[in-house]
PDB file of C-alpha atoms and ligand atoms in Angstrom:
ATOM      1  CA  UNK A1181     115.630  44.175  86.250  1.00  0.00           C
ATOM      2  CA  UNK A1182     117.342  45.471  89.797  1.00  0.00           C
ATOM      3  CA  UNK A1183     115.426  46.781  92.863  1.00  0.00           C
ATOM      4  CA  UNK A1184     117.485  49.243  95.162  1.00  0.00           C
ATOM      5  CA  UNK A1185     116.233  47.908  97.965  1.00  0.00           C
ATOM      6  CA  UNK A1186     116.359  49.072 101.774  1.00  0.00           C
ATOM      7  CA  UNK A1187     116.323  46.112 104.436  1.00  0.00           C
ATOM      8  CA  UNK A1188     114.337  45.461 107.431  1.00  0.00           C
ATOM      9  CA  UNK A1189     113.223  47.713 109.294  1.00  0.00           C
ATOM     10  CA  UNK A1190     112.258  49.238 106.344  1.00  0.00           C
ATOM     11  CA  UNK A1191     108.934  48.410 105.376  1.00  0.00           C
ATOM     12  CA  UNK A1192     108.360  49.529 101.726  1.00  0.00           C
ATOM     13  CA  UNK A1193     110.728  48.363  99.662  1.00  0.00           C
ATOM     14  CA  UNK A1194     109.960  44.724 101.960  1.00  0.00           C
ATOM     15  CA  UNK A1195     106.513  44.713 100.212  1.00  0.00           C
ATOM     16  CA  UNK A1196     108.467  44.271  97.026  1.00  0.00           C
ATOM     17  CA  UNK A1197     110.772  41.634  98.569  1.00  0.00           C
ATOM     18  CA  UNK A1198     107.563  40.288  99.635  1.00  0.00           C
ATOM     19  CA  UNK A1199     105.252  40.750  96.497  1.00  0.00           C
ATOM     20  CA  UNK A1200     108.682  39.078  94.932  1.00  0.00           C
ATOM     21  CA  UNK A1201     108.642  36.054  97.129  1.00  0.00           C
ATOM     22  CA  UNK A1202     105.246  35.494  96.575  1.00  0.00           C
ATOM     23  CA  UNK A1203     105.776  34.794  92.706  1.00  0.00           C
ATOM     24  CA  UNK A1204     108.758  33.125  93.306  1.00  0.00           C
ATOM     25  CA  UNK A1205     110.705  35.699  91.467  1.00  0.00           C
ATOM     26  CA  UNK A1206     114.090  36.536  92.001  1.00  0.00           C
ATOM     27  CA  UNK A1207     115.193  40.090  90.884  1.00  0.00           C
ATOM     28  CA  UNK A1208     118.965  41.309  92.154  1.00  0.00           C
ATOM     29  CA  UNK A1209     118.794  43.305  95.556  1.00  0.00           C
ATOM     30  CA  UNK A1210     120.872  46.960  95.232  1.00  0.00           C
ATOM     31  CA  UNK A1211     120.650  48.266  99.154  1.00  0.00           C
ATOM     32  CA  UNK A1212     120.639  52.192  99.269  1.00  0.00           C
ATOM     33  CA  UNK A1213     121.613  52.541 102.898  1.00  0.00           C
ATOM     34  CA  UNK A1214     119.334  55.204 104.207  1.00  0.00           C
ATOM     35  CA  UNK A1215     121.579  55.972 107.364  1.00  0.00           C
ATOM     36  CA  UNK A1216     124.364  57.088 105.564  1.00  0.00           C
ATOM     37  CA  UNK A1217     121.936  59.254 104.022  1.00  0.00           C
ATOM     38  CA  UNK A1218     122.615  57.291  99.731  1.00  0.00           C
ATOM     39  CA  UNK A1219     118.835  57.597  99.016  1.00  0.00           C
ATOM     40  CA  UNK A1220     119.725  61.197  98.927  1.00  0.00           C
ATOM     41  CA  UNK A1221     122.765  61.004  96.801  1.00  0.00           C
ATOM     42  CA  UNK A1222     122.533  63.030  93.492  1.00  0.00           C
ATOM     43  CA  UNK A1223     123.177  58.892  91.791  1.00  0.00           C
ATOM     44  CA  UNK A1224     119.771  58.153  94.178  1.00  0.00           C
ATOM     45  CA  UNK A1225     117.929  61.138  92.870  1.00  0.00           C
ATOM     46  CA  UNK A1226     118.879  61.121  89.329  1.00  0.00           C
ATOM     47  CA  UNK A1227     116.592  57.439  89.840  1.00  0.00           C
ATOM     48  CA  UNK A1228     113.780  59.260  92.257  1.00  0.00           C
ATOM     49  CA  UNK A1229     113.898  62.781  92.540  1.00  0.00           C
ATOM     50  CA  UNK A1230     112.158  62.192  96.404  1.00  0.00           C
ATOM     51  CA  UNK A1231     114.947  60.424  97.231  1.00  0.00           C
ATOM     52  CA  UNK A1232     112.939  57.347  98.807  1.00  0.00           C
ATOM     53  CA  UNK A1233     113.247  53.253  97.808  1.00  0.00           C
ATOM     54  CA  UNK A1234     112.032  51.206  96.573  1.00  0.00           C
ATOM     55  CA  UNK A1235     112.774  51.997  92.618  1.00  0.00           C
ATOM     56  CA  UNK A1236     112.735  49.042  90.444  1.00  0.00           C
ATOM     57  CA  UNK A1237     114.873  49.693  87.125  1.00  0.00           C
ATOM     58  CA  UNK A1238     114.654  47.904  84.697  1.00  0.00           C
ATOM     59  CA  UNK A1239     116.984  47.018  81.442  1.00  0.00           C
ATOM     60  CA  UNK A1240     116.666  50.216  79.467  1.00  0.00           C
ATOM     61  CA  UNK A1241     117.050  52.352  82.477  1.00  0.00           C
ATOM     62  CA  UNK A1242     113.885  53.293  83.340  1.00  0.00           C
ATOM     63  CA  UNK A1243     112.962  53.598  87.087  1.00  0.00           C
ATOM     64  CA  UNK A1244     109.637  52.816  88.856  1.00  0.00           C
ATOM     65  CA  UNK A1245     108.999  53.785  92.033  1.00  0.00           C
ATOM     66  CA  UNK A1246     106.267  53.877  94.801  1.00  0.00           C
ATOM     67  CA  UNK A1247     105.770  50.779  95.953  1.00  0.00           C
ATOM     68  CA  UNK A1248     102.729  49.662  94.685  1.00  0.00           C
ATOM     69  CA  UNK A1249     102.750  51.408  91.396  1.00  0.00           C
ATOM     70  CA  UNK A1250     106.132  49.142  91.055  1.00  0.00           C
ATOM     71  CA  UNK A1251     104.166  45.680  92.122  1.00  0.00           C
ATOM     72  CA  UNK A1252     101.276  46.406  89.900  1.00  0.00           C
ATOM     73  CA  UNK A1253     104.183  46.799  86.757  1.00  0.00           C
ATOM     74  CA  UNK A1254     105.954  42.835  88.185  1.00  0.00           C
ATOM     75  CA  UNK A1255     101.464  41.670  88.281  1.00  0.00           C
ATOM     76  CA  UNK A1256     101.618  42.294  84.359  1.00  0.00           C
ATOM     77  CA  UNK A1257     104.997  41.118  83.894  1.00  0.00           C
ATOM     78  CA  UNK A1258     104.408  37.967  86.185  1.00  0.00           C
ATOM     79  CA  UNK A1259     100.955  37.260  86.096  1.00  0.00           C
ATOM     80  CA  UNK A1260     100.644  34.465  88.425  1.00  0.00           C
ATOM     81  CA  UNK A1261      99.697  33.607  90.937  1.00  0.00           C
ATOM     82  CA  UNK A1262      97.344  37.067  90.659  1.00  0.00           C
ATOM     83  CA  UNK A1263      97.873  39.615  93.801  1.00  0.00           C
ATOM     84  CA  UNK A1264      95.657  42.281  93.120  1.00  0.00           C
ATOM     85  CA  UNK A1265      92.755  39.788  92.405  1.00  0.00           C
ATOM     86  CA  UNK A1266      91.703  38.030  90.024  1.00  0.00           C
ATOM     87  CA  UNK A1267      87.736  39.213  89.037  1.00  0.00           C
ATOM     88  CA  UNK A1268      86.822  42.794  88.417  1.00  0.00           C
ATOM     89  CA  UNK A1269      85.708  42.685  91.724  1.00  0.00           C
ATOM     90  CA  UNK A1270      88.177  41.476  93.151  1.00  0.00           C
ATOM     91  CA  UNK A1271      90.812  43.431  91.727  1.00  0.00           C
ATOM     92  CA  UNK A1272      88.328  46.925  92.977  1.00  0.00           C
ATOM     93  CA  UNK A1273      87.958  45.728  96.435  1.00  0.00           C
ATOM     94  CA  UNK A1274      92.093  44.828  96.676  1.00  0.00           C
ATOM     95  CA  UNK A1275      92.793  48.494  95.670  1.00  0.00           C
ATOM     96  CA  UNK A1276      89.978  49.493  98.015  1.00  0.00           C
ATOM     97  CA  UNK A1277      92.410  47.708 101.090  1.00  0.00           C
ATOM     98  CA  UNK A1278      95.044  48.864 100.019  1.00  0.00           C
ATOM     99  CA  UNK A1279      94.533  52.077  99.698  1.00  0.00           C
ATOM    100  CA  UNK A1280      92.638  52.060 103.342  1.00  0.00           C
ATOM    101  CA  UNK A1281      95.721  50.253 104.790  1.00  0.00           C
ATOM    102  CA  UNK A1282      97.824  53.212 103.832  1.00  0.00           C
ATOM    103  CA  UNK A1283      95.677  56.755 104.281  1.00  0.00           C
ATOM    104  CA  UNK A1284      93.819  54.698 107.719  1.00  0.00           C
ATOM    105  CA  UNK A1285      97.146  52.811 109.233  1.00  0.00           C
ATOM    106  CA  UNK A1286     100.613  53.793 107.163  1.00  0.00           C
ATOM    107  CA  UNK A1287      99.754  57.680 107.818  1.00  0.00           C
ATOM    108  CA  UNK A1288      99.430  57.921 111.053  1.00  0.00           C
ATOM    109  CA  UNK A1289     102.239  54.635 111.705  1.00  0.00           C
ATOM    110  CA  UNK A1290     104.670  57.116 109.078  1.00  0.00           C
ATOM    111  CA  UNK A1291     103.430  60.589 111.563  1.00  0.00           C
ATOM    112  CA  UNK A1292     104.135  58.931 114.552  1.00  0.00           C
ATOM    113  CA  UNK A1293     107.680  57.669 113.135  1.00  0.00           C
ATOM    114  CA  UNK A1294     108.319  60.936 111.849  1.00  0.00           C
ATOM    115  CA  UNK A1295     107.249  63.673 115.072  1.00  0.00           C
ATOM    116  CA  UNK A1296     107.684  60.994 118.051  1.00  0.00           C
ATOM    117  CA  UNK A1297     110.337  58.967 117.579  1.00  0.00           C
ATOM    118  CA  UNK A1298     113.552  60.080 118.560  1.00  0.00           C
ATOM    119  CA  UNK A1299     115.192  57.982 115.333  1.00  0.00           C
ATOM    120  CA  UNK A1300     114.085  60.586 113.142  1.00  0.00           C
ATOM    121  CA  UNK A1301     114.928  63.438 115.321  1.00  0.00           C
ATOM    122  CA  UNK A1302     117.732  64.399 113.341  1.00  0.00           C
ATOM    123  CA  UNK A1303     116.126  64.890 110.370  1.00  0.00           C
ATOM    124  CA  UNK A1304     113.029  66.005 110.393  1.00  0.00           C
ATOM    125  CA  UNK A1305     112.979  69.433 111.709  1.00  0.00           C
ATOM    126  CA  UNK A1306     111.361  70.976 113.620  1.00  0.00           C
ATOM    127  CA  UNK A1307     109.556  67.894 115.047  1.00  0.00           C
ATOM    128  CA  UNK A1308     105.681  68.012 116.409  1.00  0.00           C
ATOM    129  CA  UNK A1309     105.821  65.894 118.655  1.00  0.00           C
ATOM    130  CA  UNK A1310     101.939  66.355 120.289  1.00  0.00           C
ATOM    131  CA  UNK A1311     101.389  65.770 116.474  1.00  0.00           C
ATOM    132  CA  UNK A1312     103.320  62.842 116.824  1.00  0.00           C
ATOM    133  CA  UNK A1313     101.888  61.351 120.126  1.00  0.00           C
ATOM    134  CA  UNK A1314      98.626  62.000 118.711  1.00  0.00           C
ATOM    135  CA  UNK A1315      98.926  59.637 115.768  1.00  0.00           C
ATOM    136  CA  UNK A1316      99.614  56.203 118.388  1.00  0.00           C
ATOM    137  CA  UNK A1317      96.163  56.980 119.156  1.00  0.00           C
ATOM    138  CA  UNK A1318      94.701  57.321 115.382  1.00  0.00           C
ATOM    139  CA  UNK A1319      96.937  54.664 114.795  1.00  0.00           C
ATOM    140  CA  UNK A1320      95.350  52.004 118.182  1.00  0.00           C
ATOM    141  CA  UNK A1321      91.582  53.113 116.636  1.00  0.00           C
ATOM    142  CA  UNK A1322      92.481  52.244 112.492  1.00  0.00           C
ATOM    143  CA  UNK A1323      93.754  48.963 113.915  1.00  0.00           C
ATOM    144  CA  UNK A1324      90.470  48.258 115.647  1.00  0.00           C
ATOM    145  CA  UNK A1325      88.625  49.302 113.254  1.00  0.00           C
ATOM    146  CA  UNK A1326      90.580  46.482 110.988  1.00  0.00           C
ATOM    147  CA  UNK A1327      89.903  44.195 113.709  1.00  0.00           C
ATOM    148  CA  UNK A1328      86.143  44.313 112.861  1.00  0.00           C
ATOM    149  CA  UNK A1329      86.542  44.935 109.301  1.00  0.00           C
ATOM    150  CA  UNK A1330      88.391  41.094 108.760  1.00  0.00           C
ATOM    151  CA  UNK A1331      86.248  39.401 111.592  1.00  0.00           C
ATOM    152  CA  UNK A1332      84.984  35.815 109.793  1.00  0.00           C
ATOM    153  CA  UNK A1333      87.619  36.339 106.999  1.00  0.00           C
ATOM    154  CA  UNK A1334      91.230  35.080 106.293  1.00  0.00           C
ATOM    155  CA  UNK A1335      92.690  38.091 104.157  1.00  0.00           C
ATOM    156  CA  UNK A1336      92.228  41.893 104.241  1.00  0.00           C
ATOM    157  CA  UNK A1337      90.655  42.014 101.127  1.00  0.00           C
ATOM    158  CA  UNK A1338      88.532  38.553 101.475  1.00  0.00           C
ATOM    159  CA  UNK A1339      88.947  35.034 100.931  1.00  0.00           C
ATOM    160  CA  UNK A1340      92.635  34.473  99.457  1.00  0.00           C
ATOM    161  CA  UNK A1341      96.218  36.364  99.907  1.00  0.00           C
ATOM    162  CA  UNK A1342      96.674  39.447  98.312  1.00  0.00           C
ATOM    163  CA  UNK A1343      98.769  42.473  98.394  1.00  0.00           C
ATOM    164  CA  UNK A1344      96.496  44.122 100.486  1.00  0.00           C
ATOM    165  CA  UNK A1345      97.882  41.564 103.032  1.00  0.00           C
ATOM    166  CA  UNK A1346     101.493  42.725 101.758  1.00  0.00           C
ATOM    167  CA  UNK A1347     100.792  46.141 103.036  1.00  0.00           C
ATOM    168  CA  UNK A1348      99.527  45.625 106.258  1.00  0.00           C
ATOM    169  CA  UNK A1349     101.953  43.194 107.576  1.00  0.00           C
ATOM    170  CA  UNK A1350     105.095  45.698 106.744  1.00  0.00           C
ATOM    171  CA  UNK A1351     103.099  48.347 108.361  1.00  0.00           C
ATOM    172  CA  UNK A1352     101.766  46.192 111.078  1.00  0.00           C
ATOM    173  CA  UNK A1353     105.508  44.807 111.706  1.00  0.00           C
ATOM    174  CA  UNK A1354     106.959  48.267 111.036  1.00  0.00           C
ATOM    175  CA  UNK A1355     104.308  50.517 113.430  1.00  0.00           C
ATOM    176  CA  UNK A1356     105.825  47.367 115.958  1.00  0.00           C
ATOM    177  CA  UNK A1357     109.543  48.172 115.799  1.00  0.00           C
ATOM    178  CA  UNK A1358     108.957  51.822 116.429  1.00  0.00           C
ATOM    179  CA  UNK A1359     107.006  50.995 119.347  1.00  0.00           C
ATOM    180  CA  UNK A1360     103.254  50.872 118.534  1.00  0.00           C
ATOM    181  CA  UNK A1361     102.166  47.253 119.565  1.00  0.00           C
ATOM    182  CA  UNK A1362      98.989  45.447 118.437  1.00  0.00           C
ATOM    183  CA  UNK A1363      96.801  45.776 121.315  1.00  0.00           C
ATOM    184  CA  UNK A1364      95.865  42.477 123.603  1.00  0.00           C
ATOM    185  CA  UNK A1365      92.365  42.696 122.817  1.00  0.00           C
ATOM    186  CA  UNK A1366      92.503  42.838 118.631  1.00  0.00           C
ATOM    187  CA  UNK A1367      92.447  38.920 118.327  1.00  0.00           C
ATOM    188  CA  UNK A1368      91.353  39.249 114.417  1.00  0.00           C
ATOM    189  CA  UNK A1369      94.383  41.017 113.738  1.00  0.00           C
ATOM    190  CA  UNK A1370      96.642  38.639 115.929  1.00  0.00           C
ATOM    191  CA  UNK A1371      95.500  35.825 113.954  1.00  0.00           C
ATOM    192  CA  UNK A1372      95.973  37.554 110.562  1.00  0.00           C
ATOM    193  CA  UNK A1373      99.160  38.475 111.637  1.00  0.00           C
ATOM    194  CA  UNK A1374     100.518  35.028 112.605  1.00  0.00           C
ATOM    195  CA  UNK A1375      98.590  33.373 109.523  1.00  0.00           C
ATOM    196  CA  UNK A1376     100.284  35.748 107.142  1.00  0.00           C
ATOM    197  CA  UNK A1377     103.378  36.033 109.259  1.00  0.00           C
ATOM    198  CA  UNK A1378     103.857  32.153 108.978  1.00  0.00           C
ATOM    199  CA  UNK A1379     104.344  32.379 104.839  1.00  0.00           C
ATOM    200  CA  UNK A1380     108.081  31.835 103.145  1.00  0.00           C
ATOM    201  CA  UNK A1381     107.144  35.172 101.746  1.00  0.00           C
ATOM    202  CA  UNK A1382     107.316  36.999 104.659  1.00  0.00           C
ATOM    203  CA  UNK A1383     111.050  36.235 105.454  1.00  0.00           C
ATOM    204  CA  UNK A1384     112.087  37.805 102.722  1.00  0.00           C
TER     205      UNK A1384
HETATM  206  N1  GSH B1010     105.066  56.239  98.794  1.00  0.00           N
HETATM  207  C1  GSH B1010     106.312  55.873  98.634  1.00  0.00           C
HETATM  208  C2  GSH B1010     107.430  55.794 100.099  1.00  0.00           C
HETATM  209  C3  GSH B1010     108.490  55.603  99.833  1.00  0.00           C
HETATM  210  C4  GSH B1010     109.211  55.727 101.594  1.00  0.00           C
HETATM  211  O1  GSH B1010     108.714  56.457 102.274  1.00  0.00           O
HETATM  212  N2  GSH B1010     109.946  54.693 101.610  1.00  0.00           N
HETATM  213  C5  GSH B1010     111.201  55.037 102.463  1.00  0.00           C
HETATM  214  C6  GSH B1010     112.236  53.509 103.356  1.00  0.00           C
HETATM  215  S1  GSH B1010     110.664  52.069 103.513  1.00  0.00           S
HETATM  216  C7  GSH B1010     112.672  56.242 102.632  1.00  0.00           C
HETATM  217  O2  GSH B1010     112.921  55.867 101.566  1.00  0.00           O
HETATM  218  N3  GSH B1010     112.253  57.248 103.220  1.00  0.00           N
HETATM  219  C8  GSH B1010     113.503  57.892 103.470  1.00  0.00           C
HETATM  220  C9  GSH B1010     113.185  59.596 102.854  1.00  0.00           C
HETATM  221  O3  GSH B1010     111.567  59.537 102.792  1.00  0.00           O
HETATM  222  O4  GSH B1010     113.315  59.997 103.143  1.00  0.00           O
HETATM  223  C10 GSH B1010     106.669  53.905  98.206  1.00  0.00           C
HETATM  224  O5  GSH B1010     105.153  53.572  98.508  1.00  0.00           O
HETATM  225  O6  GSH B1010     106.991  53.640  97.946  1.00  0.00           O
END
């Protein structure tokens, strides 16, 4: 098994690296340099026709893309510690939070990145700047909602660390890197961020 990876600050491959680190599993990494366009090479498009990272390649050559799908596969192969929840209820709540984070936090951060950030101006043509900028407010609104939701609990989906925390951390850190900061007043999100950033896997 090997992981086609892109180093920090790329948020999606980081999710898989953190997931593997939490499992205590090490997989060879093959870096795909987005800045050099390697993700759109014929070689990489054969692995993932969308030309994105991460991709997990299995021994028989099968390639899995989509971060959460990769993690689901890894959860089946390396079940301990479980990161998608144990009971039916826990699994549903973890799934709910992964989807909520992807739609309500990652989508606005991604739209801001693609349409308002100077770094992507050469590849996203045309950039719709007003639309991009509007996503800053949408992202902050979602963070405020998250702050209220996680009041009184240590982790995004409940009392235990799960993939929902991994998805949220990679999103919040990427957003910070592109200039979308966590507002000062969001004490619950800030405390959660310090808690999960302190885990060894956060540096993976
Ligand atoms: N839905 C995909 C998103 C993957 C993605 O957007 N990866 C970024 C790197 S973090 C990428 O490859 N961007 C280049 C592009 O989309 O062309 C997933 O969850 O894996």
